[in-house]
Short mmCIF file of C-alpha atoms in Angstrom, two decimals:
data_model
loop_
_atom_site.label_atom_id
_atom_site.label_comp_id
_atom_site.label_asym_id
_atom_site.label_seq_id
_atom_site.Cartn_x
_atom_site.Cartn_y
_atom_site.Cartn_z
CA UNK F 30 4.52 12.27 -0.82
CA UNK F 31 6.79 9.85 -2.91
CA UNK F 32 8.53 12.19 -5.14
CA UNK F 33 10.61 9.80 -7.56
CA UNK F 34 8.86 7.51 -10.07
CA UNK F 35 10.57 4.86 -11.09
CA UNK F 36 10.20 2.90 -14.45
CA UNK F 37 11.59 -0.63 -14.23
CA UNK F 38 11.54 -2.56 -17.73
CA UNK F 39 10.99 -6.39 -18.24
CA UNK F 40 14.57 -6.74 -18.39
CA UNK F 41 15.31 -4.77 -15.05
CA UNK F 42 13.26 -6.50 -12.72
CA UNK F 43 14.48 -9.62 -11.17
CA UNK F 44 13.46 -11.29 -7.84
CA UNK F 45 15.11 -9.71 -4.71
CA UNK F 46 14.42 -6.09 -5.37
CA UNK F 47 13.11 -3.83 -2.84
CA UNK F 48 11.18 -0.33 -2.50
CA UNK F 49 10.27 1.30 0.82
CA UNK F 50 8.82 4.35 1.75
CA UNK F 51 7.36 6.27 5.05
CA UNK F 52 4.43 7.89 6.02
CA UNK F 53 2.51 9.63 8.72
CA UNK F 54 -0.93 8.94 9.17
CA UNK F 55 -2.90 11.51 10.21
CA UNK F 56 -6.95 11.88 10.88
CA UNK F 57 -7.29 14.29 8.38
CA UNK F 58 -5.86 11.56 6.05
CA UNK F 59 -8.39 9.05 7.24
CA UNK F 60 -11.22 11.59 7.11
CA UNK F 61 -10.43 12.84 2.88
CA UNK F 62 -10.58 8.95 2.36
CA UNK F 63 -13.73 8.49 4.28
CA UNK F 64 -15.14 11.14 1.94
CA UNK F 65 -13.57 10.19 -1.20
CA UNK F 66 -14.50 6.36 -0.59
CA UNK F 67 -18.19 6.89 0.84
CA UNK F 68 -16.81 4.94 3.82
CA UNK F 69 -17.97 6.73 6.80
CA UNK F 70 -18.34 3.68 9.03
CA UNK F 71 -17.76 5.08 12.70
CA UNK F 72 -15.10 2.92 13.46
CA UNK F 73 -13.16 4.90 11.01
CA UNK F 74 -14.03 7.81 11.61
CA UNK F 75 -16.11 8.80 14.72
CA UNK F 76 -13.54 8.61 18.11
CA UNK F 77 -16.48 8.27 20.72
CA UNK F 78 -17.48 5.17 18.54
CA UNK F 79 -14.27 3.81 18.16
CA UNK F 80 -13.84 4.25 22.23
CA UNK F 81 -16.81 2.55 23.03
CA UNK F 82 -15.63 -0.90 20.69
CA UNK F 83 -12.70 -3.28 21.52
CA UNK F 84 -10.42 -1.48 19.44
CA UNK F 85 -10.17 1.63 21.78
CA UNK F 86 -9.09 4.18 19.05
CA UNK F 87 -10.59 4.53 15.23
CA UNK F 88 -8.57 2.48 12.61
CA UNK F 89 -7.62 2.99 9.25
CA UNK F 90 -9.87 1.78 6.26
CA UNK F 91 -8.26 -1.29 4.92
CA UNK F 92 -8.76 0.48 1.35
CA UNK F 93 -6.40 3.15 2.51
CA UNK F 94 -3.67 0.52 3.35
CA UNK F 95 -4.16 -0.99 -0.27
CA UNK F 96 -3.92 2.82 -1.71
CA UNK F 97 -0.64 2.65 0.58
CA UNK F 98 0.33 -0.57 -1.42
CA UNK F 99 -0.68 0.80 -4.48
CA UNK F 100 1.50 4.12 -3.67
CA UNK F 101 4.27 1.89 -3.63
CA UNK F 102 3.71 -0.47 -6.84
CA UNK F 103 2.49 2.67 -8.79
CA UNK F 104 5.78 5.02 -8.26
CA UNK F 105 8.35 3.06 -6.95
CA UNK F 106 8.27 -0.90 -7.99
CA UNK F 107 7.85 -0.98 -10.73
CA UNK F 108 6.51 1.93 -11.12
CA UNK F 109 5.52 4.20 -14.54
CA UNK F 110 4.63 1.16 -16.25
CA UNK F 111 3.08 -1.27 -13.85
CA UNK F 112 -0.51 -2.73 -14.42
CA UNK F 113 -1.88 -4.46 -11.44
CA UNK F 114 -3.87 -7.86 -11.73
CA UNK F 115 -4.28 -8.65 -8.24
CA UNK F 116 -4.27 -7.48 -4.41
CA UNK F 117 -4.47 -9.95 -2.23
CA UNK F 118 -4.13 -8.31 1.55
CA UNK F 119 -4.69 -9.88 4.89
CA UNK F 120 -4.90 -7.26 8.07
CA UNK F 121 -3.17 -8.37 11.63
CA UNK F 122 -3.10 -5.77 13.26
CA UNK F 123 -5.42 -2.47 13.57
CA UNK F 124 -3.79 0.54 12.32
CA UNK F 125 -4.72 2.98 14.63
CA UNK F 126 -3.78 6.70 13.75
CA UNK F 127 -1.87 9.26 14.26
CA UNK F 128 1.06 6.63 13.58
CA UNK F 129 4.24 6.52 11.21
CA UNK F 130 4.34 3.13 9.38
CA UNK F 131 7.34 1.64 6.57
CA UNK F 132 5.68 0.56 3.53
CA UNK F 133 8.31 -2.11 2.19
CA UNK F 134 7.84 -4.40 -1.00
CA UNK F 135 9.78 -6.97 -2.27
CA UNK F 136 9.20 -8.78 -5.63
CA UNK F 137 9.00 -12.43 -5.10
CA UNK F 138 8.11 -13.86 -8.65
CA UNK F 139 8.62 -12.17 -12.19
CA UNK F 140 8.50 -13.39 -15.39
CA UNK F 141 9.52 -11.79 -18.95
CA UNK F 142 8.43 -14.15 -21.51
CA UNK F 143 4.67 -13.72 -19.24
CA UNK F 144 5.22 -10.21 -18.45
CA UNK F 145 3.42 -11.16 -15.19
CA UNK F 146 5.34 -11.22 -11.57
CA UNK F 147 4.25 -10.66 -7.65
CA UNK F 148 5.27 -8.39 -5.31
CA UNK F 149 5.18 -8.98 -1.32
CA UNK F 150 4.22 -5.87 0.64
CA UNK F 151 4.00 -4.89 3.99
CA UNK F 152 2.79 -1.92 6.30
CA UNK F 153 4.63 -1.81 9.42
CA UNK F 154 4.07 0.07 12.35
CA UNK F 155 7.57 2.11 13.17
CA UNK F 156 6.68 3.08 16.83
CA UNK F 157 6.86 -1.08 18.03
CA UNK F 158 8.05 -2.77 14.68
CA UNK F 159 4.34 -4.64 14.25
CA UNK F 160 3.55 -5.60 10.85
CA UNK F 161 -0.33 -4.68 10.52
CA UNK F 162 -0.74 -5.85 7.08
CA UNK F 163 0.64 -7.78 3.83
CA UNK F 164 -0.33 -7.59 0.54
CA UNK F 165 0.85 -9.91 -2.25
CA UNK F 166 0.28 -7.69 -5.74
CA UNK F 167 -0.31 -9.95 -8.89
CA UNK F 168 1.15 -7.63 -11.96
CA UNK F 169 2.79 -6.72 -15.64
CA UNK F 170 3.84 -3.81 -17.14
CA UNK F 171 1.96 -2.20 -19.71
CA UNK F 172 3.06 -1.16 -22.95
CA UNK F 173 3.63 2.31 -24.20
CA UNK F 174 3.03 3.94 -27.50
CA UNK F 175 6.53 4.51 -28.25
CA UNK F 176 7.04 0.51 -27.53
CA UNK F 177 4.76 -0.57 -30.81
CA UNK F 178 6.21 2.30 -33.39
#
């Protein structure tokens, strides 16, 4: 679990910064998004499936790598104040479980005046160093109360 929460204003971002984070994932992690999605497609979730397709092993829902991406935009960069406007993923690689992966994002783009940026992020696998996915994450940063008084 990501226990900071960071809160970036439209002055503190700037190109070049970078949030990371790691997690296991675990089957009982796949299976409480299976249920909370409605996904229960058997390559996710059922291993004699899985076995019998060319994948070998069940893989991760590529909605739980987004919610991996979104873990990351949510708490850490930017964080308290984000507001996405786009996801934009592409999947390489299967991500098989149990495994360890590096979520890392790096904002590419951001702009002030159009309180609108993008931030590249990847899920990489730690055991071999395989990227299995990018994500490039249109966003702003919302206002707060406080910010209109």
């Amino acid at each position: 679990m990501i226990e900071t929460l960071a809160e970036y204003s439209e002055e503190g971002l700037r190109t070049g910064l970078e949030a990371a984070f790691e997690r296991d994932i675990t089957e009982a992690d796949i299976t409480e998004f299976a249920n909370l999605s409605w996904d229960q497609n058997p390559l996710h979730v059922d291993m004699v499936y899985a076995a019998s397709t060319s994948y070998r092993k069940p893989i991760a829902h590529g909605a739980f790598q987004v919610s991996l991406v979104s873990a990351l935009i949510g708490m850490l960069l930017p964080g308290r104040r984000c507001i996405v406007h786009s996801f934009n993923s592409q999947f390489k690689k299967p991500l098989h479980y149990p495994e360890r992966v590096r979520v890392r994002g790096t904002v590419m783009s951001w702009n002030p005046q159009l309180n609108a940026g993008t931030i590249d992020v990847s899920i990489q696998r730690l055991q071999d160093h395989s990227v299995v996915s990018t994500t490039n994450v249109g966003f702003g940063l919302h206002a707060t109360v406080s910010d209109h008084a």
